[in-house]
mmCIF file of C-alpha atoms in Angstrom:
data_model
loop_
_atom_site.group_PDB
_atom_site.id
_atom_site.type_symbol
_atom_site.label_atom_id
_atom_site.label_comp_id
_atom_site.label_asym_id
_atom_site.label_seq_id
_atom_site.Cartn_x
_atom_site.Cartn_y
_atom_site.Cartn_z
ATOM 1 C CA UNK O 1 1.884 -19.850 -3.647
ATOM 2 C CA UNK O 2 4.080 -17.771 -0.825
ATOM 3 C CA UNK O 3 1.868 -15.396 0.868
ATOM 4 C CA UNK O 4 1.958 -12.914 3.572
ATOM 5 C CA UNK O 5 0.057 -13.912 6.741
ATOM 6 C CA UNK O 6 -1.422 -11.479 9.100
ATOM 7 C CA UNK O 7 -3.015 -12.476 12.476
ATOM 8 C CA UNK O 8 -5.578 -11.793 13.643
ATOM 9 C CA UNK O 9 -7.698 -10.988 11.084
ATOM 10 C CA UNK O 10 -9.992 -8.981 12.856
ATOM 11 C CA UNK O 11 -9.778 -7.134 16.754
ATOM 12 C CA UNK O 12 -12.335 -5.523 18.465
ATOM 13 C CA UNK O 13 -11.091 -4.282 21.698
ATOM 14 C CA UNK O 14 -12.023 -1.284 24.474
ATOM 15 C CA UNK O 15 -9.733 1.665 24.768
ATOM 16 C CA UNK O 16 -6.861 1.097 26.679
ATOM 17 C CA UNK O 17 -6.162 -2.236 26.313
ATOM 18 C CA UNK O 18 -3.042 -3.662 24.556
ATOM 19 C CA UNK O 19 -2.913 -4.877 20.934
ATOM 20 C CA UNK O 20 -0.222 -7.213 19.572
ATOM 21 C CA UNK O 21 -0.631 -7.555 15.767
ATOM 22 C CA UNK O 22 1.283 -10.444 14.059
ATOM 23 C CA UNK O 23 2.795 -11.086 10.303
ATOM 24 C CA UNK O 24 4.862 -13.965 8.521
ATOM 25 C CA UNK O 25 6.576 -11.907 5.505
ATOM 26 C CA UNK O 26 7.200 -14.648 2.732
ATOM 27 C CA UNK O 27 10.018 -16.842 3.072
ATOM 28 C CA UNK O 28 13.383 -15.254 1.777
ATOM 29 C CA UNK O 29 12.215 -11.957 1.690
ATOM 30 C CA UNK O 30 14.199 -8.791 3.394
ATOM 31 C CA UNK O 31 11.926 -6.094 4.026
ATOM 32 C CA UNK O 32 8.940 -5.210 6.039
ATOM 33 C CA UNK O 33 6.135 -2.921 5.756
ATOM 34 C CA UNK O 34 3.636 -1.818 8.451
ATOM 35 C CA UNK O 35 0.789 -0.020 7.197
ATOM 36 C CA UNK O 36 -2.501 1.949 8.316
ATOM 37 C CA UNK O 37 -4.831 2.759 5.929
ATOM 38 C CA UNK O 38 -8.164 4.747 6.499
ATOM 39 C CA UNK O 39 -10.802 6.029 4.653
ATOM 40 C CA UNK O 40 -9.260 9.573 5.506
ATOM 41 C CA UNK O 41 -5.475 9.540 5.143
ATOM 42 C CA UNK O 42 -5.250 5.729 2.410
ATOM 43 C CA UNK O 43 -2.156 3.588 3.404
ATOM 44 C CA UNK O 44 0.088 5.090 5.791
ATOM 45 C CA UNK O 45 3.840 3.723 5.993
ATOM 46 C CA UNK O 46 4.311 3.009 10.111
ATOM 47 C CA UNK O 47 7.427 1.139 10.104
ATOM 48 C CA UNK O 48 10.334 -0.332 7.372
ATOM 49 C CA UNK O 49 12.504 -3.106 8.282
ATOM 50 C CA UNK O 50 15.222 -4.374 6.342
ATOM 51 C CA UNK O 51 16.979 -7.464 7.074
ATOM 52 C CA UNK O 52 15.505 -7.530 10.806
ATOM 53 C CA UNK O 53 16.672 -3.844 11.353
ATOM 54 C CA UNK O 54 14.247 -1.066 11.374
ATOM 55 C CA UNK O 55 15.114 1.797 8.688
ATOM 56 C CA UNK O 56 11.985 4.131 9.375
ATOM 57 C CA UNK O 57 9.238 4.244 12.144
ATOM 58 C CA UNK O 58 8.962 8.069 11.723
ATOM 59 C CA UNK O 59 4.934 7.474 10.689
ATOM 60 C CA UNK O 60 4.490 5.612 14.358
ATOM 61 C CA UNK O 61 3.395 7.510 17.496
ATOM 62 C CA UNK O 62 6.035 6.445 19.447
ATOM 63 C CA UNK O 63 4.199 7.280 22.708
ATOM 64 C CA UNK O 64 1.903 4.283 21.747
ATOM 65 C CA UNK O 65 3.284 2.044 19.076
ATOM 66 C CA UNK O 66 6.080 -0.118 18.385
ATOM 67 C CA UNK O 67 7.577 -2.630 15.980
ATOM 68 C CA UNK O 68 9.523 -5.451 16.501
ATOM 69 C CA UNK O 69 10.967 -8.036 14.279
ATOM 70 C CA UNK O 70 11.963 -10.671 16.827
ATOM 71 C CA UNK O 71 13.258 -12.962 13.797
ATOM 72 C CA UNK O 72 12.896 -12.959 10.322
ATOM 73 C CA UNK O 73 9.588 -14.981 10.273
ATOM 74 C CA UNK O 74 7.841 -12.839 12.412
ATOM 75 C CA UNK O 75 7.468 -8.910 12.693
ATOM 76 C CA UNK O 76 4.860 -7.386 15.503
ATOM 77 C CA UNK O 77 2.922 -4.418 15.582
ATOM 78 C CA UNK O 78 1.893 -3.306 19.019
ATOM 79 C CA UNK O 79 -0.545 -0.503 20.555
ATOM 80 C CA UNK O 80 0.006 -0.143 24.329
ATOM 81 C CA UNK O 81 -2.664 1.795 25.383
ATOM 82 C CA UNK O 82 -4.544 1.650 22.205
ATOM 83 C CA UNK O 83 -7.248 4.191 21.796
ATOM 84 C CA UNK O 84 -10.657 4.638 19.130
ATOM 85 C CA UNK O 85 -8.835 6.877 16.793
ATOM 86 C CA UNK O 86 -6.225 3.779 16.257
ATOM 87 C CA UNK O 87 -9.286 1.665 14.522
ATOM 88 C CA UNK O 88 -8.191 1.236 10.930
ATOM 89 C CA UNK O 89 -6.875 -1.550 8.907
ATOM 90 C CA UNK O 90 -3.164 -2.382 9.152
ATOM 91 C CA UNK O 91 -1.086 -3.975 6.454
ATOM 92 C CA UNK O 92 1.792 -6.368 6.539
ATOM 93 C CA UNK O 93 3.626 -6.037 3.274
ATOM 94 C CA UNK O 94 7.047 -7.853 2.618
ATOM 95 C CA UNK O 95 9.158 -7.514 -0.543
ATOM 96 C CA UNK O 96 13.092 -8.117 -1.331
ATOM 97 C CA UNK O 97 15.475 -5.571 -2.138
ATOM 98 C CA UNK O 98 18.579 -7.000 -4.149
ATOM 99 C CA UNK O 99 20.809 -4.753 -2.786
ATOM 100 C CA UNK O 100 20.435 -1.271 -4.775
ATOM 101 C CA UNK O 101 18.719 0.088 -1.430
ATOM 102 C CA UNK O 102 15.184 0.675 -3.612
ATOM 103 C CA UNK O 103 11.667 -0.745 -3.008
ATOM 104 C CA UNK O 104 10.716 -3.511 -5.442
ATOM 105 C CA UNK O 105 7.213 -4.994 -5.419
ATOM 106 C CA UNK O 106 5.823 -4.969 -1.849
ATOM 107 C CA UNK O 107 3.668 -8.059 -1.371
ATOM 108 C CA UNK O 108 0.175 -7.579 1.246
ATOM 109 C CA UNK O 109 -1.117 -9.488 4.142
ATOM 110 C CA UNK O 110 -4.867 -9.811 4.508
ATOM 111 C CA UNK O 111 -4.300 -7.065 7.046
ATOM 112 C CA UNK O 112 -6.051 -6.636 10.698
ATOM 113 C CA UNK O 113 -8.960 -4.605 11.046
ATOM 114 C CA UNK O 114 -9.043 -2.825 15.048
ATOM 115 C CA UNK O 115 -11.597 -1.329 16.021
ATOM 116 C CA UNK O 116 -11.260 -0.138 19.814
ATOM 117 C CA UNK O 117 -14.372 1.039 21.773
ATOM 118 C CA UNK J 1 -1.362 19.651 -1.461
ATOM 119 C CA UNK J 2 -0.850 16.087 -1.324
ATOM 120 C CA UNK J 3 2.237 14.497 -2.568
ATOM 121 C CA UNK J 4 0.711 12.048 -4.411
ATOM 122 C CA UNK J 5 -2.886 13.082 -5.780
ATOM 123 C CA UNK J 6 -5.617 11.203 -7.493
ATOM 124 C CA UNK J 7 -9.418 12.113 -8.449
ATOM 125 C CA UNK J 8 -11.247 9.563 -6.198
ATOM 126 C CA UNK J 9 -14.078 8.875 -8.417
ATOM 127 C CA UNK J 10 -16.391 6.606 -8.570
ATOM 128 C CA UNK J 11 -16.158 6.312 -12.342
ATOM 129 C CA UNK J 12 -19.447 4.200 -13.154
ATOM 130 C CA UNK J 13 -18.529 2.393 -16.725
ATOM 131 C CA UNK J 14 -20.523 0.160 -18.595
ATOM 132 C CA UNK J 15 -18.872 -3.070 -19.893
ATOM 133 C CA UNK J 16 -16.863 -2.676 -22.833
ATOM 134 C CA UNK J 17 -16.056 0.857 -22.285
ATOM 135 C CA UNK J 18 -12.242 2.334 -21.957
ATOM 136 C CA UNK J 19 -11.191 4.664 -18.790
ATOM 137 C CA UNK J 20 -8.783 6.266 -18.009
ATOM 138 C CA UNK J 21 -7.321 7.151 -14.337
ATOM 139 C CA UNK J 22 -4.416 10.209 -13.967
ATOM 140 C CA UNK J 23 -2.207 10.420 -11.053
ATOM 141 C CA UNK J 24 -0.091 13.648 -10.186
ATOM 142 C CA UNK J 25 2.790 13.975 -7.866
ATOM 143 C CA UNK J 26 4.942 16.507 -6.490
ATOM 144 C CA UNK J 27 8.603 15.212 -6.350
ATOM 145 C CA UNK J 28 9.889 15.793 -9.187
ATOM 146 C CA UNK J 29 12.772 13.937 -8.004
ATOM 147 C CA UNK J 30 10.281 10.640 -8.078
ATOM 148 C CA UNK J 31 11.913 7.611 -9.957
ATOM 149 C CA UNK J 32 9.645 4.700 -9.431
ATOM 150 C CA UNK J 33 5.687 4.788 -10.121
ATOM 151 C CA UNK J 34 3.459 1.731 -9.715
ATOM 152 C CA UNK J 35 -0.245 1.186 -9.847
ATOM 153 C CA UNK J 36 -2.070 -1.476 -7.486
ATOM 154 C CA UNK J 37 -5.135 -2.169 -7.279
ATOM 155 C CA UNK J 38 -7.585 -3.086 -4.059
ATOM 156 C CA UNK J 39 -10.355 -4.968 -4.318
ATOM 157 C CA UNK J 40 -13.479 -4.192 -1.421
ATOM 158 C CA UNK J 41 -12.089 -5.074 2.220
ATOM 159 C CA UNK J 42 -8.832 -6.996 0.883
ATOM 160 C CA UNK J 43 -4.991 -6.111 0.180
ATOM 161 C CA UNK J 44 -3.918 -4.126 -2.536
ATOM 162 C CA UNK J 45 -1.892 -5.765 -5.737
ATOM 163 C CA UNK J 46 0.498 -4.864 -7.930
ATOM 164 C CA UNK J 47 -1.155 -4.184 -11.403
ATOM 165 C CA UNK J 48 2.241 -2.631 -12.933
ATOM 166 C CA UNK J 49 5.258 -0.981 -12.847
ATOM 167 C CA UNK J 50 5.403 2.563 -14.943
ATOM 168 C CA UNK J 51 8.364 3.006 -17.206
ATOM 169 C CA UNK J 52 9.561 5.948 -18.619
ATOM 170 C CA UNK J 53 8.909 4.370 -21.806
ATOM 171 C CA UNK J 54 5.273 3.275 -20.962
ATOM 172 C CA UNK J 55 4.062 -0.401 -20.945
ATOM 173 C CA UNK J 56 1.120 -2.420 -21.572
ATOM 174 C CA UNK J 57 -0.045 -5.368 -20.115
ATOM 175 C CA UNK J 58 -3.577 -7.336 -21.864
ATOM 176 C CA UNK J 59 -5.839 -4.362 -21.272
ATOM 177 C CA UNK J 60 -4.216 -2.113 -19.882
ATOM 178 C CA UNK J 61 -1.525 0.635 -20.576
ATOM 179 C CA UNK J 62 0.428 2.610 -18.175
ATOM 180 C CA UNK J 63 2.305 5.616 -19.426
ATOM 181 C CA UNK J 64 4.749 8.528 -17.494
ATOM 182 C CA UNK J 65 4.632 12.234 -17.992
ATOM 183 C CA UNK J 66 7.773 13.106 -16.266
ATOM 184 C CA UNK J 67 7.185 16.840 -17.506
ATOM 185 C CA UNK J 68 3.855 17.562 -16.375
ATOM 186 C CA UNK J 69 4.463 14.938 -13.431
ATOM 187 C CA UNK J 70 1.909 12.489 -13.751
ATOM 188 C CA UNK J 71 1.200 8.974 -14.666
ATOM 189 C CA UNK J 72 -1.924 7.647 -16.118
ATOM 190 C CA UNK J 73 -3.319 4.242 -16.378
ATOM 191 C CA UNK J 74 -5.849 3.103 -19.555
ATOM 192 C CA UNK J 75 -8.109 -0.099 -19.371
ATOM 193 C CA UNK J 76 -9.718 -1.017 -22.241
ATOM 194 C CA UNK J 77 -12.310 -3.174 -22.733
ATOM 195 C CA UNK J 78 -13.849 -3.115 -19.276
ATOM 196 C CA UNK J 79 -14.385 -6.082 -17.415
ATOM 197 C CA UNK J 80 -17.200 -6.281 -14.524
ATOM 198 C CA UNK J 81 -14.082 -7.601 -12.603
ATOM 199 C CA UNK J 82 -12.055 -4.737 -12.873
ATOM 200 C CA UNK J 83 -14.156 -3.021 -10.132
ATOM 201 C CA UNK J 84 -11.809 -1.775 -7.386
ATOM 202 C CA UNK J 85 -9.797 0.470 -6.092
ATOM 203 C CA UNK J 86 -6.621 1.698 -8.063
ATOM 204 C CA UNK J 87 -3.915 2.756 -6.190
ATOM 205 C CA UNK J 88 -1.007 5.337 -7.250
ATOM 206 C CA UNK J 89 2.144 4.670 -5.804
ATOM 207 C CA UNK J 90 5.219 6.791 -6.061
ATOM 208 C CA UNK J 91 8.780 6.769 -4.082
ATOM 209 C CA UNK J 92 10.057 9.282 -2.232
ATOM 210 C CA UNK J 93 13.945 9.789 -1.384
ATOM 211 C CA UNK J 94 16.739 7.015 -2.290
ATOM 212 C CA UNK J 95 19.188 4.157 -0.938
ATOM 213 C CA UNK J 96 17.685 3.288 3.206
ATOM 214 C CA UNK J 97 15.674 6.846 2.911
ATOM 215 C CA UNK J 98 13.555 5.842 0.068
ATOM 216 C CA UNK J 99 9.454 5.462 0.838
ATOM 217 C CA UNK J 100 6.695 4.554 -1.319
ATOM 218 C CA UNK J 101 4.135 7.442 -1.096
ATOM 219 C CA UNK J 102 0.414 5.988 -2.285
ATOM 220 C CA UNK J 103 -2.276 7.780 -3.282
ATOM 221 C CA UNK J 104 -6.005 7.712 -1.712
ATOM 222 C CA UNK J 105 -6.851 5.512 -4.868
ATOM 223 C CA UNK J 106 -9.676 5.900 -7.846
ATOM 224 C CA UNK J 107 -12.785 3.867 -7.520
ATOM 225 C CA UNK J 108 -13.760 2.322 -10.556
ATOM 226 C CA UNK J 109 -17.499 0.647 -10.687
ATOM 227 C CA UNK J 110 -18.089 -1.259 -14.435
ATOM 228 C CA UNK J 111 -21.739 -1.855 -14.909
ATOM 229 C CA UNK J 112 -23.483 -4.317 -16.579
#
C-alpha cells in the first residue's frame, strides 16, 4: 500500500531556529503539494511541483520559506528563521497528472506538526 | 467572501440518521469539485469526485448545482465512524495555473 511519508512527525522548536521538513511522494507520481493548514485559514497550498519543477510557491513567504525537490523521492520544506506564527500542521500531498495539466486525486502525508516557542 | 465556503458545524447526529453538508463557491469558472474527509489530527482523504451528473458511492451521494454554484454531499445511514471533518475542494484556473481551493471543512459528530 504506497503511501506518502512525512518526517518528522512532530517539531517543537524556539523562534529563530531553522526547520527542514521532509516528504517521500509515492513512487511514480509527478506532482507535489506543500500544505499549511490551521484552525484559522484550513489547508493552505505553499508550493506545487510538477515533475521536479516548481509551478507555484505564490502561498510561501519567500522571506522565510522555501521548497526544494532535490530528486523525485524527496521534496523539502524549509523555515529559515522560523517564527510562532509558523506553528501549524504541514501536508505533503503527491498525485499524478497524465498530462492534461489538471489535478487528479492528491494523496496526504501524515503531515508535521511545528510548533515554535 | 471566501472562495470556497462551508457551514462549519458541528452537526451532532444520532446513528441511523441522514445529513446533509452544502458547499458554495465563487468561480463560476470551477470544473472539478471533490469532497475529502479528515479524521481528528490525521490527513485528509478523498471521499469522491463530484460529477456534473452526480454520483453515489454505498452511503453516500454527491450531487453539483452548477447554477446556484454549490455542491452538496448526503450520507445516509450514519455510521459512528463517519465522524470527521469533510472537506470541500474546488479548482481554481487551468493547464500549470490550476489550484485546488479547499474549504475550512464541516464537522460531523454521529452519536450513539
Amino acid at each position: 500500500d504506497a503511501r506518502v511519508t512525512q518526517t518528522p512527525r512532530d517539531k517543537v522548536t524556539e523562534m529563530g531556529q531553522e526547520v527542514t521538513m521532509r516528504c517521500q511522494p509515492i513512487l511514480g507520481h509527478n506532482t507535489v503539494f506543500w500544505y499549511r493548514q490551521t484552525m484559522m485559514q484550513g489547508l493552505e497550498l505553499l508550493a506545487y511541483f510538477r515533475n521536479r519543477a516548481p509551478l507555484d510557491d505564490s502561498g510561501m513567504p519567500k522571506d522565510r520559506f522555501s521548497a526544494e525537490m532535490p530528486d523525485a523521492t524527496l521534496a523539502t520544506l524549509k523555515i529559515q528563521p522560523s517564527e510562532p506564527r509558523d506553528s501549524a500542521v504541514y501536508f505533503c500531498a503527491s498525485g499524478l497528472v497524465r498530462g492534461r495539466g489538471d489535478t487528479d486525486t492528491q494523496y496526504f502525508g501524515p503531515g508535521t506538526r511545528l510548533t515554535v516557542l | 467572501r471566501k472562495e470556497v465556503e462551508q457551514d462549519p458545524g458541528p452537526f451532532n447526529v444520532p446513528e441511523g440518521a441522514t445529513v446533509a453538508f452544502n458547499c458554495t463557491y465563487s468561480n463560476s469558472a470551477s470544473q472539478s469539485f471533490f469532497w475529502y474527509r479528515q479524521d481528528c489530527r490525521k490527513e485528509p482523504k478523498l471521499l469522491m469526485s463530484v460529477y456534473s451528473s452526480g454520483n453515489e458511492d454505498g452511503r453516500f451521494t454527491a450531487q453539483l448545482n452548477r447554477a446556484s454554484q454549490y455542491i452538496s454531499l448526503l450520507i445516509r445511514d450514519s455510521k459512528l465512524s463517519d465522524s470527521a471533518t469533510y472537506l470541500c475542494v474546488v479548482n481554481r484556473g487551468a493547464g500549470n495555473n490550476r489550484k485546488l481551493i479547499w474549504g475550512l471543512g464541516t464537522s460531523l459528530a454521529v452519536n450513539p
